[in-house]
Amino acid sequence: MAVITPPQKEAPARPRPRSTGRRPRRSLVLNLASLVIGLAVWGLVSLFGIADLPGPLTVASRAFEMAVDGTLAGDLAASLRRVFIGFALGTALAVPIGFLMGWYPTARGLLEPYVQFFRMVPPLALIPLAIVLLGIGEVPKIFVIFLAAFLFSVVSTLQGVVNVDRTLINAARVLGAPDRTIFVKVIIPASAPFILVGMRTGLGASWATLVAAELIAAQAGLGYRMQQAQLYYDLPTIFVGLIAIGVLGMAMDRLLLLAEKRLTGWQERR
């Protein structure tokens, strides 16, 4: 008589250890290599006189001169203040309005036409109106930056609330959670990735609007300095302003990206 042996259970597969440091290290190496290659190409282009560009050493020398005489620090402070205030005010207003539009259909029906209308109008096109209505002080400069940040953030927040999985909301209601608890425990965490992406996009729009905003009777700022340098064909100063805007924008974007990773750590990542 044949003996039937019961099937043996397969041992569960061991999870592969995640390499925590290899990927960031590789990314850093690639970033440094890209920077070196970019500087080399820039140096070669300027060395052979293509497009009449100043070389990296010339731009670095000009940046040193501006740093020594205090011009660069004053321009950095003025531009950072305008971008930070405009971006902070725009985001602070956009997030609650986006939640309001996403949570209440009546508010969405009333406000969405205006949001979509002004989203189609470039903030730069409102500069003449801002000058007429708000004067030539700091207010119109901050206003156009505020508008750029607001429009991107409010649309992203609205989209985040609308895209929340209805199953999560229904499950919370079945468990007896009131609307306030659902909003705090379900809607806000689920919308956080959209809000942070909108903030990053709004930050880029704020820096993009800065140069035009500083057309409004500014006496300091990176955009103002670049426009003054344009009149005298001072290309090194223009490059200093471009690089400063890019570096500051990237630094602020990295901070938002770090906040996004910390606030959305529960999210599945691929």
C-alpha positions as a Python dict, from the first residue, in 0.01 Angstrom:
ca = {
    (1, 'M'): (0, 0, 0),
    (2, 'A'): (143, 334, -109),
    (3, 'V'): (192, 593, 159),
    (4, 'I'): (72, 939, 62),
    (5, 'T'): (280, 1210, 215),
    (6, 'P'): (111, 1542, 274),
    (7, 'P'): (237, 1830, 61),
    (8, 'Q'): (506, 2029, 229),
    (9, 'K'): (456, 2397, 274),
    (10, 'E'): (700, 2615, 93),
    (11, 'A'): (908, 2838, 309),
    (12, 'P'): (802, 3199, 273),
    (13, 'A'): (1033, 3403, 62),
    (14, 'R'): (1257, 3629, 263),
    (15, 'P'): (1216, 3995, 183),
    (16, 'R'): (1510, 4139, 5),
    (17, 'P'): (1702, 4389, 209),
    (18, 'R'): (1648, 4736, 79),
    (19, 'S'): (1955, 4929, -15),
    (20, 'T'): (1906, 5253, 170),
    (21, 'G'): (2227, 5429, 82),
    (22, 'R'): (2312, 5306, -266),
    (23, 'R'): (2045, 5494, -462),
    (24, 'P'): (2097, 5839, -297),
    (25, 'R'): (2474, 5799, -339),
    (26, 'R'): (2437, 5714, -706),
    (27, 'S'): (2201, 6007, -758),
    (28, 'L'): (2451, 6242, -593),
    (29, 'V'): (2733, 6115, -814),
    (30, 'L'): (2519, 6163, -1125),
    (31, 'N'): (2426, 6516, -1015),
    (32, 'L'): (2790, 6609, -959),
    (33, 'A'): (2889, 6458, -1293),
    (34, 'S'): (2614, 6653, -1466),
    (35, 'L'): (2735, 6975, -1301),
    (36, 'V'): (3095, 6915, -1409),
    (37, 'I'): (2989, 6834, -1766),
    (38, 'G'): (2769, 7142, -1781),
    (39, 'L'): (3050, 7369, -1661),
    (40, 'A'): (3290, 7210, -1910),
    (41, 'V'): (3051, 7263, -2201),
    (42, 'W'): (2987, 7619, -2088),
    (43, 'G'): (3362, 7686, -2068),
    (44, 'L'): (3423, 7542, -2414),
    (45, 'V'): (3140, 7745, -2567),
    (46, 'S'): (3275, 8068, -2418),
    (47, 'L'): (3636, 7976, -2504),
    (48, 'F'): (3562, 7937, -2874),
    (49, 'G'): (3353, 8253, -2881),
    (50, 'I'): (3023, 8084, -2961),
    (51, 'A'): (2719, 8305, -2888),
    (52, 'D'): (2943, 8562, -2714),
    (53, 'L'): (2888, 8405, -2372),
    (54, 'P'): (3101, 8492, -2067),
    (55, 'G'): (3292, 8199, -1920),
    (56, 'P'): (3238, 8044, -1576),
    (57, 'L'): (3547, 8215, -1434),
    (58, 'T'): (3429, 8556, -1558),
    (59, 'V'): (3088, 8505, -1402),
    (60, 'A'): (3242, 8380, -1077),
    (61, 'S'): (3468, 8687, -1066),
    (62, 'R'): (3169, 8916, -1118),
    (63, 'A'): (2973, 8734, -846),
    (64, 'F'): (3268, 8782, -609),
    (65, 'E'): (3278, 9154, -685),
    (66, 'M'): (2903, 9188, -621),
    (67, 'A'): (2936, 8992, -297),
    (68, 'V'): (3223, 9209, -174),
    (69, 'D'): (3048, 9541, -238),
    (70, 'G'): (2721, 9412, -85),
    (71, 'T'): (2516, 9436, -404),
    (72, 'L'): (2451, 9063, -428),
    (73, 'A'): (2342, 9030, -65),
    (74, 'G'): (2100, 9323, -98),
    (75, 'D'): (1950, 9184, -419),
    (76, 'L'): (1918, 8835, -271),
    (77, 'A'): (1743, 8968, 38),
    (78, 'A'): (1500, 9183, -163),
    (79, 'S'): (1405, 8906, -405),
    (80, 'L'): (1379, 8639, -134),
    (81, 'R'): (1152, 8862, 73),
    (82, 'R'): (917, 8926, -220),
    (83, 'V'): (902, 8563, -329),
    (84, 'F'): (858, 8431, 23),
    (85, 'I'): (579, 8673, 116),
    (86, 'G'): (394, 8630, -214),
    (87, 'F'): (431, 8252, -211),
    (88, 'A'): (334, 8216, 157),
    (89, 'L'): (25, 8436, 120),
    (90, 'G'): (-81, 8265, -203),
    (91, 'T'): (-46, 7916, -57),
    (92, 'A'): (-210, 8009, 274),
    (93, 'L'): (-518, 8135, 89),
    (94, 'A'): (-522, 7868, -181),
    (95, 'V'): (-530, 7562, 48),
    (96, 'P'): (-848, 7650, 243),
    (97, 'I'): (-1023, 7771, -72),
    (98, 'G'): (-925, 7450, -252),
    (99, 'F'): (-1062, 7243, 37),
    (100, 'L'): (-1379, 7450, 38),
    (101, 'M'): (-1432, 7401, -335),
    (102, 'G'): (-1358, 7030, -320),
    (103, 'W'): (-1573, 6954, -15),
    (104, 'Y'): (-1878, 7168, -93),
    (105, 'P'): (-2023, 7147, -449),
    (106, 'T'): (-2197, 7483, -404),
    (107, 'A'): (-1869, 7660, -326),
    (108, 'R'): (-1706, 7486, -621),
    (109, 'G'): (-1981, 7598, -858),
    (110, 'L'): (-1951, 7958, -739),
    (111, 'L'): (-1573, 7991, -727),
    (112, 'E'): (-1438, 7761, -998),
    (113, 'P'): (-1529, 7989, -1295),
    (114, 'Y'): (-1324, 8271, -1144),
    (115, 'V'): (-1032, 8044, -1061),
    (116, 'Q'): (-1026, 7899, -1411),
    (117, 'F'): (-1064, 8242, -1570),
    (118, 'F'): (-771, 8398, -1385),
    (119, 'R'): (-568, 8081, -1438),
    (120, 'M'): (-586, 8151, -1811),
    (121, 'V'): (-465, 8509, -1762),
    (122, 'P'): (-86, 8528, -1710),
    (123, 'P'): (2, 8713, -1389),
    (124, 'L'): (243, 8926, -1593),
    (125, 'A'): (-53, 9063, -1791),
    (126, 'L'): (-190, 9208, -1466),
    (127, 'I'): (119, 9420, -1397),
    (128, 'P'): (-22, 9737, -1563),
    (129, 'L'): (-345, 9697, -1366),
    (130, 'A'): (-150, 9635, -1044),
    (131, 'I'): (51, 9954, -1099),
    (132, 'V'): (-261, 10163, -1157),
    (133, 'L'): (-453, 10022, -860),
    (134, 'L'): (-175, 9951, -609),
    (135, 'G'): (94, 10205, -694),
    (136, 'I'): (463, 10139, -746),
    (137, 'G'): (568, 10019, -400),
    (138, 'E'): (619, 9665, -275),
    (139, 'V'): (250, 9574, -282),
    (140, 'P'): (209, 9528, -661),
    (141, 'K'): (531, 9324, -681),
    (142, 'I'): (415, 9089, -409),
    (143, 'F'): (64, 9078, -555),
    (144, 'V'): (165, 8933, -893),
    (145, 'I'): (385, 8673, -720),
    (146, 'F'): (100, 8594, -482),
    (147, 'L'): (-138, 8542, -774),
    (148, 'A'): (100, 8304, -952),
    (149, 'A'): (142, 8088, -640),
    (150, 'F'): (-227, 8100, -552),
    (151, 'L'): (-360, 7977, -886),
    (152, 'F'): (-134, 7672, -901),
    (153, 'S'): (-194, 7575, -539),
    (154, 'V'): (-571, 7615, -540),
    (155, 'V'): (-616, 7394, -847),
    (156, 'S'): (-392, 7122, -702),
    (157, 'T'): (-571, 7130, -368),
    (158, 'L'): (-909, 7108, -539),
    (159, 'Q'): (-791, 6815, -747),
    (160, 'G'): (-657, 6642, -437),
    (161, 'V'): (-990, 6667, -253),
    (162, 'V'): (-1189, 6554, -556),
    (163, 'N'): (-961, 6251, -610),
    (164, 'V'): (-992, 6117, -255),
    (165, 'D'): (-1110, 5755, -270),
    (166, 'R'): (-1481, 5753, -183),
    (167, 'T'): (-1436, 5411, -23),
    (168, 'L'): (-1227, 5569, 252),
    (169, 'I'): (-1491, 5833, 319),
    (170, 'N'): (-1776, 5580, 320),
    (171, 'A'): (-1584, 5346, 550),
    (172, 'A'): (-1524, 5629, 796),
    (173, 'R'): (-1894, 5718, 793),
    (174, 'V'): (-1995, 5356, 848),
    (175, 'L'): (-1771, 5355, 1156),
    (176, 'G'): (-1960, 5659, 1284),
    (177, 'A'): (-1703, 5930, 1217),
    (178, 'P'): (-1851, 6282, 1190),
    (179, 'D'): (-1769, 6509, 899),
    (180, 'R'): (-1505, 6698, 1097),
    (181, 'T'): (-1316, 6377, 1179),
    (182, 'I'): (-1344, 6258, 818),
    (183, 'F'): (-1206, 6588, 696),
    (184, 'V'): (-911, 6586, 939),
    (185, 'K'): (-827, 6215, 932),
    (186, 'V'): (-911, 6123, 572),
    (187, 'I'): (-940, 6423, 339),
    (188, 'I'): (-636, 6620, 451),
    (189, 'P'): (-388, 6327, 456),
    (190, 'A'): (-513, 6194, 122),
    (191, 'S'): (-489, 6541, -36),
    (192, 'A'): (-142, 6620, 104),
    (193, 'P'): (53, 6488, -200),
    (194, 'F'): (-152, 6706, -436),
    (195, 'I'): (-114, 7010, -212),
    (196, 'L'): (264, 6974, -192),
    (197, 'V'): (297, 6924, -568),
    (198, 'G'): (88, 7238, -618),
    (199, 'M'): (313, 7425, -374),
    (200, 'R'): (624, 7318, -566),
    (201, 'T'): (469, 7427, -894),
    (202, 'G'): (353, 7753, -740),
    (203, 'L'): (703, 7815, -606),
    (204, 'G'): (846, 7779, -957),
    (205, 'A'): (581, 8017, -1090),
    (206, 'S'): (667, 8267, -815),
    (207, 'W'): (1033, 8275, -915),
    (208, 'A'): (937, 8292, -1283),
    (209, 'T'): (720, 8597, -1209),
    (210, 'L'): (986, 8768, -997),
    (211, 'V'): (1185, 8928, -1279),
    (212, 'A'): (878, 9088, -1435),
    (213, 'A'): (745, 9188, -1092),
    (214, 'E'): (1065, 9380, -1023),
    (215, 'L'): (999, 9590, -1331),
    (216, 'I'): (764, 9790, -1110),
    (217, 'A'): (996, 10071, -994),
    (218, 'A'): (1227, 9841, -797),
    (219, 'Q'): (1554, 9968, -652),
    (220, 'A'): (1697, 9627, -560),
    (221, 'G'): (1646, 9263, -646),
    (222, 'L'): (1788, 9002, -879),
    (223, 'G'): (1539, 9081, -1154),
    (224, 'Y'): (1604, 9454, -1121),
    (225, 'R'): (1981, 9399, -1138),
    (226, 'M'): (1948, 9183, -1450),
    (227, 'Q'): (1737, 9444, -1624),
    (228, 'Q'): (1986, 9717, -1539),
    (229, 'A'): (2269, 9498, -1669),
    (230, 'Q'): (2077, 9447, -1994),
    (231, 'L'): (2095, 9820, -2067),
    (232, 'Y'): (2477, 9810, -2056),
    (233, 'Y'): (2517, 9465, -2216),
    (234, 'D'): (2666, 9339, -1891),
    (235, 'L'): (2635, 8965, -1953),
    (236, 'P'): (2830, 8848, -1644),
    (237, 'T'): (2587, 9030, -1414),
    (238, 'I'): (2293, 8878, -1599),
    (239, 'F'): (2443, 8532, -1553),
    (240, 'V'): (2500, 8598, -1183),
    (241, 'G'): (2132, 8684, -1146),
    (242, 'L'): (2019, 8379, -1343),
    (243, 'I'): (2236, 8142, -1141),
    (244, 'A'): (2128, 8300, -810),
    (245, 'I'): (1760, 8262, -899),
    (246, 'G'): (1814, 7902, -1005),
    (247, 'V'): (2009, 7808, -693),
    (248, 'L'): (1764, 7974, -455),
    (249, 'G'): (1467, 7821, -634),
    (250, 'M'): (1622, 7474, -624),
    (251, 'A'): (1705, 7507, -254),
    (252, 'M'): (1347, 7604, -167),
    (253, 'D'): (1214, 7325, -389),
    (254, 'R'): (1436, 7070, -210),
    (255, 'L'): (1290, 7184, 122),
    (256, 'L'): (938, 7130, -9),
    (257, 'L'): (1041, 6791, -146),
    (258, 'L'): (1179, 6695, 196),
    (259, 'A'): (851, 6803, 356),
    (260, 'E'): (661, 6599, 99),
    (261, 'K'): (859, 6284, 185),
    (262, 'R'): (801, 6332, 555),
    (263, 'L'): (429, 6412, 530),
    (264, 'T'): (347, 6143, 275),
    (265, 'G'): (567, 5864, 408),
    (266, 'W'): (260, 5641, 435),
    (267, 'Q'): (215, 5650, 59),
    (268, 'E'): (328, 5354, -148),
    (269, 'R'): (628, 5451, -359),
    (270, 'R'): (760, 5279, -669),
}
